[in-house]
Amino acid sequence: MAVFLTGSGLYTPTDSVSNAELVAAFNQNADQNGKELSDADFIVKASGIQNRFLMDKSGVVDPNRMKPLIATREDTQLSLQAEMGIQACEQALASAGRTGAEIDAVIVACSNMQRPYPAMAIEIQHALGAQGFAFDLNVACSSATFGLTTAKSLIDSKQASRVLVVSPEICSAHLDFTDRDSHFIFGDAATAMVLESEPSATNSFEVQSTKLLTVFSNNIRNNGGFLTRCEPDMTLEHYPLFKQNGRKVFKEVVPMVVNLINEHLAVQGIESQDIKRLWLHQANSNMNRLIATKVLGVEPLSEQAPQILDEYANTSSAGSVIAFHKYHTDLVVGDTGVLCSFGAGYSIGSVILRKCA
Ligand SMILES: CC(C)(COP(=O)(O)OP(=O)(O)OC[C@H]1O[C@@H](n2cnc3c(N)ncnc32)[C@H](O)[C@@H]1OP(=O)(O)O)[C@@H](O)C(=O)NCCC(=O)NCCS
C-alpha cells in the first residue's frame, strides 16, 4: 500500500544562544573551578554549530547554574514536551490540510521522554482530539525515521490511515553544560510529520521505501533512568547525563551511513545522480559533507544536502526533519530525496521520498 508524507511542522523555542554567549558562561564557570577553557572558533570549526535554540536560556548562561530552569507543572497541566509537540503538530496538520480529529494514531518519537507514563503521545492525542491510539517510541537520534517506518507499517497493515509522528526534543536537559567536549553540541526543537494512505493535493511525498539498522556501541550513552536513584551514593549532582566519544562516533558512523544509504538506493534501483536532496541528521557539518560526497559521488552543493545545524545545533531526532521541513517545497513532482538519521545505539534510518504532488 502506498504511504504519503503530506505535511510537516516545526516548533522553535524563543530563546536563542550564540556560541559566544555559551562559551562566556562556560569559561566563567571553568575559571571558578580551575578547568580548561572553551573556544567559540573551535566549536564552529569542529562542528559547524554557530547557535542553538533552548527551552530556557537563563539557567544555561548562568555560570552558577549551568542547566536550564524548567518550572514544575501540575499533573492537570499539559506537559512541556507535549506542549512543544502540539505546536509542531498544528503546523503539520495545517500543511496537510487535516484536523486533529482526522488523525487515528500518534507516535511520539524522541530521545528523551520527560516521564515513562502516561505516554506523551496519548497526552497529545487527547489534546488534539485525535482518534485511535498513541504511544511513545525512543531510538535516540533515529527516533523520527524509526517512527516514520512504524507509521508506514501501521498504514500498510490498515491499523491506521493517518498518523502523526512527533519529535519534541529538549536535549539541553540531558547535556552537561560544564563538559568542555560537549557543552556546545545540542539545541532544543520539536518536529511533526503527517503520514497518510492518500496524498494531499500539493506538496506530498510518497514514502517509497525505508531501511533501518542498529549496531550496538558504547560510544554514545545516557545512563540516567529509573534505577539511577537506587544506586549507592547517588545524588542529583551526579545524575548521569549525555556522554560520547565524538571522534570515534565520527569515524565509525560515517561509513555505516554511506553503506546503508547506498545499499538502500541500489535495492530500489535508484542512481546517485537521481537524488535531488539529502536531508541528513544534523550532528556535525564535516560529517554531513563527507556522507553527502560519498553518496552523491561529488562534493555536494549546499542545496543538495541542506544544513540547519549552524542555527539549531544537534536537535537529535528532530534534526533531519527540520532540514526536510525547511528545504522541500522547491522540489518538483518526480524528484527523489533521502531523509536519513544516525546516532546513539548506533541506530540509522534511511527513508526514500518521492515528490508526487
Ligand atoms: C564532538 C566533536 C565536534 C569534537 O570534534 P573533534 O574534532 O573530534 O574534537 P576532539 O574531541 O578530538 O578534540 C580536538 C581538540 O580540541 C580540544 N577541545 C575539545 N573541546 C574543546 C572546546 N570546547 N574548546 C576548545 N578546544 C576543545 C580537545 O581538547 C582536543 O585538543 P588536543 O588536540 O590538544 O588534544 C566531533 O567529534 C563530532 O561531532 N563527532 C560526531 C559526534 C556525533 O555525531 N554524535 C552523535 C550525537 S547524537
XYZ file of C-alpha atoms and ligand atoms in Angstrom:
405
model
C 0.000 0.000 0.000
C 1.337 3.469 -0.856
C 2.021 5.791 2.090
C 2.472 9.558 1.779
C 4.193 12.249 3.831
C 1.655 15.047 3.438
C 2.711 17.650 5.999
C 5.452 18.731 8.363
C 5.732 21.188 11.248
C 8.451 22.772 13.356
C 8.388 24.370 16.788
C 11.437 26.556 17.521
C 11.950 27.754 21.121
C 12.128 31.547 21.538
C 15.455 31.547 23.448
C 18.447 31.667 21.100
C 22.027 31.236 22.377
C 25.127 32.007 20.296
C 28.453 30.196 20.703
C 29.917 33.395 22.200
C 27.215 33.533 24.911
C 27.569 29.831 25.703
C 31.368 29.993 25.854
C 31.280 33.115 28.087
C 29.191 31.232 30.698
C 31.291 28.067 30.315
C 34.575 29.949 30.744
C 33.374 31.856 33.811
C 32.341 28.546 35.407
C 35.584 26.830 34.289
C 37.655 29.714 35.736
C 35.919 29.290 39.091
C 36.703 25.557 39.036
C 40.221 25.672 37.575
C 39.193 23.857 34.360
C 40.347 24.283 30.726
C 38.520 26.982 28.750
C 36.263 26.535 25.721
C 36.559 28.438 22.457
C 33.834 29.635 20.035
C 36.140 29.322 16.982
C 36.889 25.674 17.881
C 33.158 24.939 18.045
C 32.476 26.292 14.535
C 35.499 24.550 13.045
C 34.913 21.171 14.733
C 31.129 21.002 14.346
C 29.674 23.781 12.142
C 27.435 24.916 15.019
C 27.013 28.693 15.475
C 23.829 28.928 17.507
C 21.140 26.901 19.236
C 17.571 27.428 20.490
C 16.826 26.397 24.076
C 13.674 25.980 26.161
C 15.419 28.063 28.843
C 18.438 30.249 28.265
C 18.621 31.938 31.688
C 19.754 28.830 33.598
C 22.207 27.710 30.920
C 24.095 31.022 30.654
C 24.174 31.443 34.454
C 27.724 30.271 35.395
C 26.461 29.283 38.826
C 23.668 27.062 37.456
C 24.725 25.688 34.019
C 21.461 23.912 33.270
C 18.035 25.005 32.013
C 15.476 26.101 34.585
C 12.275 24.180 33.837
C 9.236 25.002 36.000
C 7.378 22.192 37.771
C 3.951 21.514 36.259
C 0.905 20.031 37.949
C -0.467 16.691 36.685
C -3.509 18.631 35.469
C -1.356 20.811 33.174
C -0.114 19.908 29.722
C 3.474 18.625 29.938
C 6.268 20.679 28.380
C 7.224 18.170 25.685
C 3.562 17.655 24.762
C 3.153 21.446 24.500
C 6.124 21.772 22.111
C 4.947 18.744 20.146
C 1.404 20.097 19.765
C 2.695 23.340 18.241
C 4.658 21.334 15.655
C 1.615 19.071 15.061
C -0.699 22.034 14.444
C 1.631 23.296 11.713
C 1.992 19.817 10.192
C -1.793 19.302 10.188
C -2.340 22.722 8.565
C 0.181 21.921 5.830
C -1.514 18.549 5.202
C -4.969 20.204 5.201
C -6.096 17.961 8.088
C -7.574 18.425 11.556
C -6.615 16.584 14.743
C -9.898 14.645 14.629
C -8.869 13.094 11.280
C -5.737 11.516 12.826
C -6.050 7.940 14.069
C -2.577 7.270 15.526
C 0.036 9.455 17.258
C 3.639 8.369 17.784
C 5.926 10.493 19.938
C 9.384 9.525 18.679
C 12.272 11.185 20.501
C 15.458 10.641 22.533
C 14.346 11.698 25.981
C 10.895 11.314 27.494
C 10.048 13.513 30.434
C 8.326 10.548 32.123
C 7.721 6.861 31.388
C 3.897 7.106 31.521
C 1.231 8.079 30.749
C 2.712 8.359 27.253
C 3.174 11.880 25.948
C 1.731 10.619 22.681
C -1.564 9.855 24.454
C -1.496 13.328 26.007
C -1.028 14.850 22.529
C -3.722 12.563 21.056
C -6.126 13.799 23.760
C -5.225 17.486 23.305
C -5.637 17.326 19.502
C -8.897 15.342 19.664
C -7.297 12.551 17.619
C -8.872 9.086 17.296
C -7.376 5.607 17.617
C -4.251 5.020 19.673
C -0.930 6.593 20.603
C 2.426 5.521 22.027
C 5.949 6.778 22.712
C 8.998 5.338 20.965
C 12.684 6.001 21.629
C 15.518 5.170 19.226
C 17.691 8.168 20.216
C 18.668 10.369 17.228
C 16.973 7.927 14.855
C 13.595 8.084 16.617
C 11.861 10.077 13.852
C 12.861 7.752 10.974
C 12.024 4.667 13.057
C 8.730 6.392 13.996
C 8.026 7.137 10.320
C 8.752 3.490 9.432
C 6.391 2.345 12.216
C 3.709 4.742 10.941
C 4.129 3.319 7.413
C 3.682 -0.233 8.758
C 0.540 0.803 10.667
C -0.914 2.276 7.478
C 0.233 -0.714 5.363
C -1.472 -3.101 7.799
C -4.626 -0.921 7.865
C -4.417 -0.332 11.616
C -4.372 3.407 10.952
C -4.920 5.661 7.963
C -3.461 8.983 9.201
C -0.551 9.048 11.635
C 1.292 11.913 13.351
C 4.980 11.305 14.145
C 6.085 13.910 16.696
C 9.646 14.575 17.919
C 9.788 17.049 20.817
C 13.450 17.200 21.829
C 14.711 19.021 24.949
C 18.340 17.978 24.506
C 19.523 20.794 26.807
C 18.097 18.917 29.808
C 20.406 15.902 29.295
C 23.522 17.919 28.436
C 26.324 18.683 30.894
C 26.961 22.359 30.145
C 30.183 22.152 32.206
C 31.719 19.476 29.913
C 34.170 21.182 27.501
C 33.966 18.365 24.937
C 30.206 18.520 24.501
C 28.684 21.661 26.087
C 28.083 23.234 22.646
C 26.553 20.244 20.865
C 22.804 20.316 21.428
C 19.758 22.510 20.967
C 16.009 22.091 21.535
C 13.160 21.902 18.968
C 10.098 19.853 18.071
C 9.013 18.491 14.693
C 5.928 16.696 13.422
C 5.082 14.767 10.252
C 1.703 13.617 8.909
C 1.725 10.195 7.188
C -1.357 9.134 5.230
C -2.715 6.464 2.936
C -3.691 9.184 0.406
C -1.563 12.046 -0.969
C -2.661 15.634 -0.350
C -3.304 17.997 -3.280
C 0.055 19.781 -3.011
C 3.492 19.171 -1.573
C 3.093 15.428 -0.948
C 5.863 12.832 -0.940
C 5.380 9.116 -1.430
C 7.372 7.111 1.127
C 8.951 4.857 -1.455
C 10.942 2.709 0.971
C 12.530 2.741 4.429
C 15.585 0.865 5.739
C 16.675 0.619 9.381
C 19.872 -0.587 11.041
C 21.136 -0.859 14.627
C 24.610 -1.962 15.732
C 25.490 -1.866 19.427
C 28.003 0.789 20.514
C 29.057 2.247 23.870
C 30.318 5.457 22.259
C 27.175 7.498 22.914
C 25.351 6.896 26.211
C 22.795 8.397 28.541
C 22.734 6.240 31.685
C 20.058 8.233 33.536
C 16.906 6.217 34.241
C 14.534 4.936 36.867
C 17.241 2.798 38.544
C 19.555 5.793 38.938
C 18.148 6.906 42.327
C 18.706 3.372 43.704
C 22.447 3.451 43.008
C 24.652 3.686 46.096
C 25.797 7.255 46.883
C 23.732 8.700 44.034
C 22.956 12.407 44.348
C 21.321 14.801 41.886
C 24.732 16.355 41.341
C 25.995 13.040 39.948
C 22.888 12.254 37.896
C 24.176 10.663 34.642
C 23.904 12.850 31.536
C 24.794 12.536 27.846
C 28.335 11.393 27.130
C 30.107 10.410 23.925
C 33.425 9.689 22.309
C 32.774 12.122 19.457
C 35.859 11.319 17.422
C 35.125 7.561 17.425
C 31.478 8.204 16.577
C 32.522 10.351 13.614
C 34.908 7.681 12.267
C 32.605 4.696 12.789
C 29.246 6.147 11.825
C 30.183 7.843 8.514
C 30.956 4.572 6.628
C 27.948 2.836 8.176
C 25.592 5.599 6.985
C 27.145 5.732 3.491
C 26.830 1.930 3.127
C 23.251 1.869 4.353
C 22.082 4.659 2.020
C 23.980 3.206 -0.960
C 22.571 -0.291 -0.352
C 19.092 1.153 0.046
C 19.347 3.105 -3.231
C 20.774 0.070 -5.057
C 17.928 -2.215 -3.950
C 15.438 0.417 -5.105
C 17.237 0.812 -8.455
C 17.999 4.498 -7.849
C 21.239 6.057 -9.195
C 23.066 8.578 -7.032
C 22.707 11.271 -9.729
C 18.921 10.944 -9.422
C 19.000 12.060 -5.758
C 17.911 15.681 -5.652
C 18.238 16.118 -1.870
C 19.729 14.541 1.242
C 18.014 15.575 4.467
C 20.670 14.283 6.858
C 20.804 14.048 10.639
C 22.388 17.245 11.921
C 25.234 16.482 14.340
C 28.337 17.705 12.555
C 28.708 19.640 9.275
C 32.013 17.948 8.361
C 30.379 14.549 8.856
C 27.459 15.543 6.619
C 29.752 16.874 3.883
C 31.648 13.584 3.886
C 28.493 11.434 3.812
C 26.898 13.528 1.054
C 30.087 13.417 -1.060
C 30.278 9.628 -0.773
C 26.590 9.112 -1.554
C 26.316 11.631 -4.408
C 29.777 10.907 -5.836
C 30.575 14.653 -5.922
C 31.104 17.408 -3.359
C 27.504 18.487 -2.581
C 26.102 21.936 -3.334
C 24.510 23.388 -0.202
C 21.018 22.839 -1.649
C 21.744 19.126 -2.216
C 22.433 18.468 1.491
C 20.990 21.439 3.367
C 22.339 22.334 6.805
C 20.310 23.637 9.710
C 22.964 22.678 12.254
C 24.587 26.124 12.182
C 21.375 27.705 13.502
C 19.800 24.863 15.569
C 22.830 22.722 16.656
C 22.107 18.994 17.114
C 18.415 18.572 17.951
C 18.667 14.764 17.982
C 15.771 13.086 16.157
C 14.298 16.438 15.081
C 17.380 17.436 13.027
C 16.804 15.652 9.721
C 13.088 16.507 9.879
C 13.906 20.215 10.388
C 16.116 20.003 7.280
C 13.206 18.403 5.381
C 10.678 20.903 6.739
C 12.742 23.909 5.667
C 14.027 22.564 2.347
C 11.467 20.598 0.338
C 8.943 22.933 -1.286
C 11.214 23.717 -4.273
C 11.367 20.057 -5.367
C 9.153 19.149 -8.340
C 6.922 16.131 -8.961
C 9.126 13.085 -9.648
C 12.105 14.361 -7.624
C 13.633 11.901 -5.154
C 15.279 12.669 -1.795
C 16.621 10.694 1.158
C 15.819 11.513 4.782
C 18.477 9.888 6.961
C 19.096 9.825 10.704
C 22.016 8.367 12.648
C 23.107 8.364 16.264
C 23.177 6.513 19.569
C 22.676 2.774 19.546
C 24.177 3.003 16.940
C 20.939 3.475 15.042
C 20.480 4.526 11.396
C 17.279 5.094 9.429
C 17.070 5.813 5.685
C 13.793 6.936 4.080
C 13.426 7.400 0.313
C 10.843 10.071 -0.504
C 9.475 10.819 -3.986
C 7.582 14.037 -4.619
C 4.185 13.155 -6.065
C 2.075 16.332 -5.763
C 32.231 16.293 19.154
C 33.080 16.795 18.008
C 32.517 18.123 17.482
C 34.514 17.059 18.520
O 35.324 17.428 17.451
P 36.774 16.747 17.280
O 37.407 17.401 16.133
O 36.571 15.267 17.211
O 37.496 17.210 18.592
P 38.245 16.353 19.699
O 37.287 15.951 20.773
O 39.100 15.277 19.077
O 39.193 17.465 20.301
C 40.216 18.093 19.493
C 40.976 19.070 20.359
O 40.130 20.162 20.732
C 40.077 20.284 22.152
N 38.723 20.717 22.558
C 37.661 19.928 22.866
N 36.612 20.688 23.188
C 37.021 21.976 23.094
C 36.370 23.213 23.312
N 35.083 23.275 23.674
N 37.072 24.361 23.099
C 38.382 24.301 22.709
N 39.038 23.155 22.471
C 38.364 22.000 22.666
C 40.452 18.919 22.689
O 40.950 19.024 23.993
C 41.470 18.454 21.692
O 42.694 19.067 21.987
P 44.103 18.308 21.707
O 44.159 18.117 20.223
O 45.127 19.281 22.231
O 44.018 17.023 22.466
C 33.119 15.760 16.832
O 33.952 14.663 17.196
C 31.764 15.240 16.454
O 30.834 15.999 16.177
N 31.626 13.909 16.346
C 30.391 13.268 15.934
C 29.514 13.136 17.111
C 28.123 12.640 16.780
O 27.703 12.536 15.661
N 27.422 12.322 17.811
C 26.071 11.943 17.739
C 25.460 12.567 18.928
S 23.758 12.357 18.943
